Tab-separated table of C-alpha atoms in Angstrom:
chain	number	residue	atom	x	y	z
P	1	UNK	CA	158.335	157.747	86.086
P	2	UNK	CA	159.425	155.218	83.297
P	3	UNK	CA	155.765	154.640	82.673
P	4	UNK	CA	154.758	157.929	82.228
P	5	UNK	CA	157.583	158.994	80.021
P	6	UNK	CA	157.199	156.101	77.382
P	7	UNK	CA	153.004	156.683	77.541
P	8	UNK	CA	153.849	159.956	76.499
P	9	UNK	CA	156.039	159.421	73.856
P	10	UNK	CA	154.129	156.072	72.429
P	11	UNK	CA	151.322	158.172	71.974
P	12	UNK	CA	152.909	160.893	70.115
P	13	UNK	CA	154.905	158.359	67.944
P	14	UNK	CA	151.796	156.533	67.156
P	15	UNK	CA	149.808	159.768	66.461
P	16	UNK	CA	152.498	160.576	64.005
P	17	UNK	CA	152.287	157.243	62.740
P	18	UNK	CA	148.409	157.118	62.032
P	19	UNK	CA	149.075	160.970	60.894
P	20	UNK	CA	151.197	159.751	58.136
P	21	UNK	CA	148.907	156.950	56.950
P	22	UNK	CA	145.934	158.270	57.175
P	23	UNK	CA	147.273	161.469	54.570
P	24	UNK	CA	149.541	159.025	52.339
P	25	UNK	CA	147.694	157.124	49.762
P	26	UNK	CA	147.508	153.508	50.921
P	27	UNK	CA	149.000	151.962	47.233
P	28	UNK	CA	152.528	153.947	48.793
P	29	UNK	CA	152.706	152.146	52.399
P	30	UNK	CA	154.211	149.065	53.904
P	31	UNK	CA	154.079	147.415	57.350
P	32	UNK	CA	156.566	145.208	58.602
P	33	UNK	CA	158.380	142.937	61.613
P	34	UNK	CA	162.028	142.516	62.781
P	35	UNK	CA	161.508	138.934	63.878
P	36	UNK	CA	164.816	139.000	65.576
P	37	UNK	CA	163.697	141.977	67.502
P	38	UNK	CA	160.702	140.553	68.377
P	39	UNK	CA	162.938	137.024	69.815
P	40	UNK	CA	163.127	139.723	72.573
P	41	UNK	CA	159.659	139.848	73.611
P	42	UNK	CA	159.990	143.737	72.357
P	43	UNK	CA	156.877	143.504	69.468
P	44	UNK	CA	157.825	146.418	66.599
P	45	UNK	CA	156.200	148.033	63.465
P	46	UNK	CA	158.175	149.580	61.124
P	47	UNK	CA	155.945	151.782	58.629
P	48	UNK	CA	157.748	152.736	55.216
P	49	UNK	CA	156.006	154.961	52.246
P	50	UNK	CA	157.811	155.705	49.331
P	51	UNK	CA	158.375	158.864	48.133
P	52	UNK	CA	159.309	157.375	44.389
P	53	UNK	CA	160.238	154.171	43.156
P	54	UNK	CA	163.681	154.322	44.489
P	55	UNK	CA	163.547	156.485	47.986
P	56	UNK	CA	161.565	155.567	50.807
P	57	UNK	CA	160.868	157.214	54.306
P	58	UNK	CA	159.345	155.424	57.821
P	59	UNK	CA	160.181	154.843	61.264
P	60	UNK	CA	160.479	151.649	63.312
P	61	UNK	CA	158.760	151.723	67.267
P	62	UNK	CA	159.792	148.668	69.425
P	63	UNK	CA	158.266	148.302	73.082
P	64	UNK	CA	158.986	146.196	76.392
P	65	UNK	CA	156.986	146.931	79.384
P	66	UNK	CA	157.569	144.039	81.534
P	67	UNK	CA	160.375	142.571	83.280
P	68	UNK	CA	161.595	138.901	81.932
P	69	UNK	CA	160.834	136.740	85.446
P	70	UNK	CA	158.845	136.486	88.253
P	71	UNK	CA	161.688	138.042	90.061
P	72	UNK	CA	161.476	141.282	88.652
P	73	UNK	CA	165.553	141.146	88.394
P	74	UNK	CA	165.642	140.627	84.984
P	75	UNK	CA	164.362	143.138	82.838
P	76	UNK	CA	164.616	144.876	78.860
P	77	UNK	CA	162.571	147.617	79.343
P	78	UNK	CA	162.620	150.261	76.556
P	79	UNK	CA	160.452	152.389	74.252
P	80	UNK	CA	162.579	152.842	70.621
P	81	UNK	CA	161.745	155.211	67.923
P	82	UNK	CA	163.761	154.928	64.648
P	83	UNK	CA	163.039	156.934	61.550
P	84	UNK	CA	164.773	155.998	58.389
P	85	UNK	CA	166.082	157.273	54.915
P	86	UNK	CA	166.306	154.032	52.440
P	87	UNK	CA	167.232	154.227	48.751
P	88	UNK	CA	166.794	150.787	46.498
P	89	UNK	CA	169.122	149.928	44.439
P	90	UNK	CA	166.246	149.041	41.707
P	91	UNK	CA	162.892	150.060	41.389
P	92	UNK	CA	160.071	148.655	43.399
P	93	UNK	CA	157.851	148.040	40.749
P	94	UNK	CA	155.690	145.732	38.563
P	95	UNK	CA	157.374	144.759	35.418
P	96	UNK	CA	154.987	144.984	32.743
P	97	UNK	CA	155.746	143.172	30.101
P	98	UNK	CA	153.550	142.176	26.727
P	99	UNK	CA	150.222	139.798	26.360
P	100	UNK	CA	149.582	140.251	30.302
P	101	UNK	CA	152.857	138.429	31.780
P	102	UNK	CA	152.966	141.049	33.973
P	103	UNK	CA	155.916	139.972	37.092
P	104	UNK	CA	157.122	141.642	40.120
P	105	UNK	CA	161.075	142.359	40.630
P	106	UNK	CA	161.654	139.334	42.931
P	107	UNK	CA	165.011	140.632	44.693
P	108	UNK	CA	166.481	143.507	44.990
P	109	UNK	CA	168.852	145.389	47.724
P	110	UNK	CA	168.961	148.224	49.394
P	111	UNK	CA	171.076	151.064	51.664
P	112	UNK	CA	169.613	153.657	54.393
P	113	UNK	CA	170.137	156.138	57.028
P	114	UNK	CA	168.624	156.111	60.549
P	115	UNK	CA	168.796	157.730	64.102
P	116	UNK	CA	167.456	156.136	66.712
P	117	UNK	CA	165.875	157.207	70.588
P	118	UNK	CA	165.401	155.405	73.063
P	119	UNK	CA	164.306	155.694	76.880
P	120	UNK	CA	165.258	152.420	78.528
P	121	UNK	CA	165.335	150.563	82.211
P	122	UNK	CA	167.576	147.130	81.595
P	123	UNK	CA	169.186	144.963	84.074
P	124	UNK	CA	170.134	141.193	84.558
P	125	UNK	CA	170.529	141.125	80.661
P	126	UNK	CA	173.341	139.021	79.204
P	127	UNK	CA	173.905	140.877	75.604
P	128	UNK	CA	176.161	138.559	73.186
P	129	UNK	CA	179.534	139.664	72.057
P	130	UNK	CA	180.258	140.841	75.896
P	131	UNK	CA	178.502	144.056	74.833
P	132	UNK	CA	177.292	146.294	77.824
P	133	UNK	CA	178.554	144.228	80.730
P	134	UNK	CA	177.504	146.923	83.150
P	135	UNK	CA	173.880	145.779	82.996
P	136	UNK	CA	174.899	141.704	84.002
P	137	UNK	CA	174.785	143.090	87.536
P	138	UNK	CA	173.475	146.592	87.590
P	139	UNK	CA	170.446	148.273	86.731
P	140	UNK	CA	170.315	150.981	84.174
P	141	UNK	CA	167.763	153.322	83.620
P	142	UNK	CA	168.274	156.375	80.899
P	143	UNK	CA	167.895	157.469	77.467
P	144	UNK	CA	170.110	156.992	74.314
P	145	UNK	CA	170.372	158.814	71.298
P	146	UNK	CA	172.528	157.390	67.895
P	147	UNK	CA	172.629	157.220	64.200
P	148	UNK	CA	173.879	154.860	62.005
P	149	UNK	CA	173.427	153.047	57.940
P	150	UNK	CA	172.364	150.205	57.134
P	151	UNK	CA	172.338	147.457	54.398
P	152	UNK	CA	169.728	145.154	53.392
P	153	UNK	CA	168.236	143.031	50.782
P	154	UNK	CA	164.801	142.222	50.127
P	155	UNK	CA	163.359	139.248	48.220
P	156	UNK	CA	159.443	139.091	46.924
P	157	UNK	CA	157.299	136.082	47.415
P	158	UNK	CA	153.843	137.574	46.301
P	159	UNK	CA	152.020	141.193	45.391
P	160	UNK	CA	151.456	141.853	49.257
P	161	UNK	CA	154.302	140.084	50.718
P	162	UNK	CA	158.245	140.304	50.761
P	163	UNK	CA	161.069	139.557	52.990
P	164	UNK	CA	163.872	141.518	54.295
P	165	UNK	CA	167.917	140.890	55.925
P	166	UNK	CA	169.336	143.989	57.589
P	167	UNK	CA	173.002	144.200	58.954
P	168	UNK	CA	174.071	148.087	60.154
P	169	UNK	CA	175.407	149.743	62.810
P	170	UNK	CA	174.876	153.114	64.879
P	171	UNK	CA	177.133	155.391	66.874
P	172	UNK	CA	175.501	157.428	69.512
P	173	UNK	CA	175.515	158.711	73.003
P	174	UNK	CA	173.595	157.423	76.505
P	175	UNK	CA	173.294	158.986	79.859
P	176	UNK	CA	171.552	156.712	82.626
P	177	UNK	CA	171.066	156.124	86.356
P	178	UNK	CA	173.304	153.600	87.483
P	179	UNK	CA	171.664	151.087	90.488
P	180	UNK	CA	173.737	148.349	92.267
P	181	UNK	CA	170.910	145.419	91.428
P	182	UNK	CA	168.515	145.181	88.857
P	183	UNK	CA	165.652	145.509	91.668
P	184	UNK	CA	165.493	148.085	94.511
P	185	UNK	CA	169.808	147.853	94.639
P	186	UNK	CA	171.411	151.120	95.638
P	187	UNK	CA	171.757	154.086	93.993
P	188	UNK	CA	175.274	154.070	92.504
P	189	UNK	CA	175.020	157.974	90.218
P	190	UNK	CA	174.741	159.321	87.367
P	191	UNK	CA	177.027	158.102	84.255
P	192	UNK	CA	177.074	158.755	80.197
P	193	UNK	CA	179.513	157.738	77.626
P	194	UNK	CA	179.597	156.904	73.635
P	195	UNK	CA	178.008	153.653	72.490
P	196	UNK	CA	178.360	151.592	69.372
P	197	UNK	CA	174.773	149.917	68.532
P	198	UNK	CA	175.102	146.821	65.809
P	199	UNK	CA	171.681	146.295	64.156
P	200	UNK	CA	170.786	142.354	62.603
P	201	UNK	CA	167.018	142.386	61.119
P	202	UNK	CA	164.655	139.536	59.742
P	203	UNK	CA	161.953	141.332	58.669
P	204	UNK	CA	158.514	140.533	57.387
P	205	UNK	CA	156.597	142.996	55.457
P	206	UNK	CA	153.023	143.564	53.936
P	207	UNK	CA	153.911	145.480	50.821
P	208	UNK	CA	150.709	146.138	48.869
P	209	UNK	CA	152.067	149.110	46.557
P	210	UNK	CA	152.641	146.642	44.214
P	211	UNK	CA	149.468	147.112	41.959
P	212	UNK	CA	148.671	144.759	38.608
P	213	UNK	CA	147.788	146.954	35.744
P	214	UNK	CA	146.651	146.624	32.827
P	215	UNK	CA	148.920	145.149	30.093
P	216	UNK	CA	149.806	147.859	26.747
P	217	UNK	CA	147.509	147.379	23.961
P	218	UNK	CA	148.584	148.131	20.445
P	219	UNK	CA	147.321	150.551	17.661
P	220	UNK	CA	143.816	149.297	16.193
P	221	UNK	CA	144.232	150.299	12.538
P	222	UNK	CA	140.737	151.446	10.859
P	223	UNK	CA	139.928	151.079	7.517
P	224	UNK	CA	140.091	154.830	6.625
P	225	UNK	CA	143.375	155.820	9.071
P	226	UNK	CA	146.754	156.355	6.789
P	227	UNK	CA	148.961	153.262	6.550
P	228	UNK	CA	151.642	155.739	7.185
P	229	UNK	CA	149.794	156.946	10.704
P	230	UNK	CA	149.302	153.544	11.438
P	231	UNK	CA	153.115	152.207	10.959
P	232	UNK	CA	154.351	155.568	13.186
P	233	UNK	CA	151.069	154.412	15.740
P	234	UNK	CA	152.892	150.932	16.027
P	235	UNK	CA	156.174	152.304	15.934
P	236	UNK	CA	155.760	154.098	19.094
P	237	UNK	CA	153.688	151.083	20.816
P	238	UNK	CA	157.086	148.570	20.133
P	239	UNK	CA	159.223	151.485	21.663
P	240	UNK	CA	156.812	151.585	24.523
P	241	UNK	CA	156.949	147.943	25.450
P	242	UNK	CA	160.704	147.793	24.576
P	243	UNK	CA	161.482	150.160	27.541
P	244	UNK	CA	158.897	148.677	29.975
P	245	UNK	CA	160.161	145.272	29.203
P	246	UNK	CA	163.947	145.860	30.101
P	247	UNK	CA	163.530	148.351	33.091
C-alpha cells in the first residue's frame, strides 16, 4: 500500500516538476541538495525559479524506499513534498560594473515560507534531541502535513555554483498507524496529534541564472553631432554606470 501511494504521488510531483521547467526559461532555474538530508540516505532535489530578482518559488522532494538493515527493523521510509516562498534580502544578480569587471554578489541572505507533506513508514529510528520517541520501539506508518519559515544564507563561489545554510522550523499535524515493532509487531490503532518539525539544511546548488553581459559602452561622438548632444549623450552614460555600479 505504501508503495503504491508514494508511486503515485512521485510521479505527479515530478510531472509538475518537469512541467515547470520545461515552460520556465532555463536562465530563471536552479537545482540543488540538502546534504544533511541526504546523511539520511533520503536523496532530494529542490527546484527554485525566480519570479524577479528578489522572490523566488520551488519545491523540495526527498525519498527513502528501503529499510536501513538487513533486518528490516530499522527503517525511514517517506516520500516529502515541500513547496516554498523565498524572498532575498539583495538581488541575485551580476554586478556590472565599467571596462568589463563585471562580479557576481558573493553573499547574500535570505527568508521563506513552506508547507510540507509527507506519507511516511519509520521505525527503529533514534531522532536527536529525544524527538519522536514513539518510533525507538514502534512502527509508524501515516501521513503529515505542516508549515513553517525559514532562514538562510547563501554564499557564491562561481557563475553556476553557490552554497546555502538553512535553520527553520514547521508546525503541523500527523495521523498514523501505530504497530508494536518496527516489523510484522501488532497492531496497536490509530493515533494523531500536533508536531513541531525543526529544519537544518547544507545545500548545494547549480545556479546558472547568473548570465555575463556585456559591459556599458559610452557615447561615440562624430564629427558632425552637437557638442551639446554629445555632453547630455555622456551625461546619461555616467548616470547609467553610477546606478549599476552601487546596486
Amino acid at each position: 500500500k505504501f508503495s503504491k501511494i508514494y508511486e503515485k504521488v512521485l510521479i505527479a510531483a515530478v510531472g509538475l516538476i518537469f512541467f515547470v521547467a520545461a515552460t520556465a526559461s532555463a536562465q530563471r532555474l536552479s537545482l540543488g541538495t540538502n546534504l544533511v538530508y541526504d546523511a539520511t540516505l533520503s536523496p532530494n532535489l529542490t527546484l527554485l525559479m525566480s519570479v524577479d530578482s528578489t522572490w523566488s518559488v520551488g519545491a523540495t522532494i526527498g525519498i527513502n524506499a528501503w529499510d536501513l538493515d538487513g533486518s528490516k527493523n530499522k527503517k525511514l521510509r517517506h516520500l516529502l513534498i515541500a513547496p516554498e516562498l523565498r524572498h532575498w534580502n539583495h538581488a541575485q544578480q551580476l554586478l556590472r560594473l565599467p571596462k568589463g569587471h563585471d562580479r557576481y554578489r558573493s553573499h547574500t541572505g535570505y527568508w521563506g515560507l513552506n508547507l510540507v507533506y509527507s506519507h511516511y513508514n519509520v521505525g527503529g529510528i533514534t531522532f536527536p534531541f529525544g524527538l519522536y520517541r514513539d518510533v525507538r520501539h514502534h512502527r509508524l506508518q501515516g501521513d503529515l502535513a505542516a508549515a513553517g519559515a525559514f532562514l538562510g544564507h547563501t554564499w557564491r563561489v562561481s557563475r553556476l555554483l553557490r552554497f546555502e545554510a538553512e535553520a527553520g522550523l514547521a508546525a503541523g499535524y500527523t495521523w498514523f498507524k501505530k504497530y508494536d515493532c518496527p516489523r510484522c509487531g501488532t497492531f496497536l490503532g490509530r493515533d494523531s496529534r500536533a508536531v513541531l518539525i525543526p529544519k537544518i539544511a547544507l545545500n548545494i546548488v547549480i545556479d546558472p541564472q547568473q548570465k555575463a553581459t556585456a559591459p556599458m559602452t559610452p557615447p561615440v561622438a562624430t564629427g558632425n553631432a552637437d557638442a551639446r548632444q554629445n555632453m547630455e549623450q555622456l551625461q546619461r552614460y555616467m548616470n547609467a554606470t553610477t546606478k549599476e555600479h552601487f546596486k
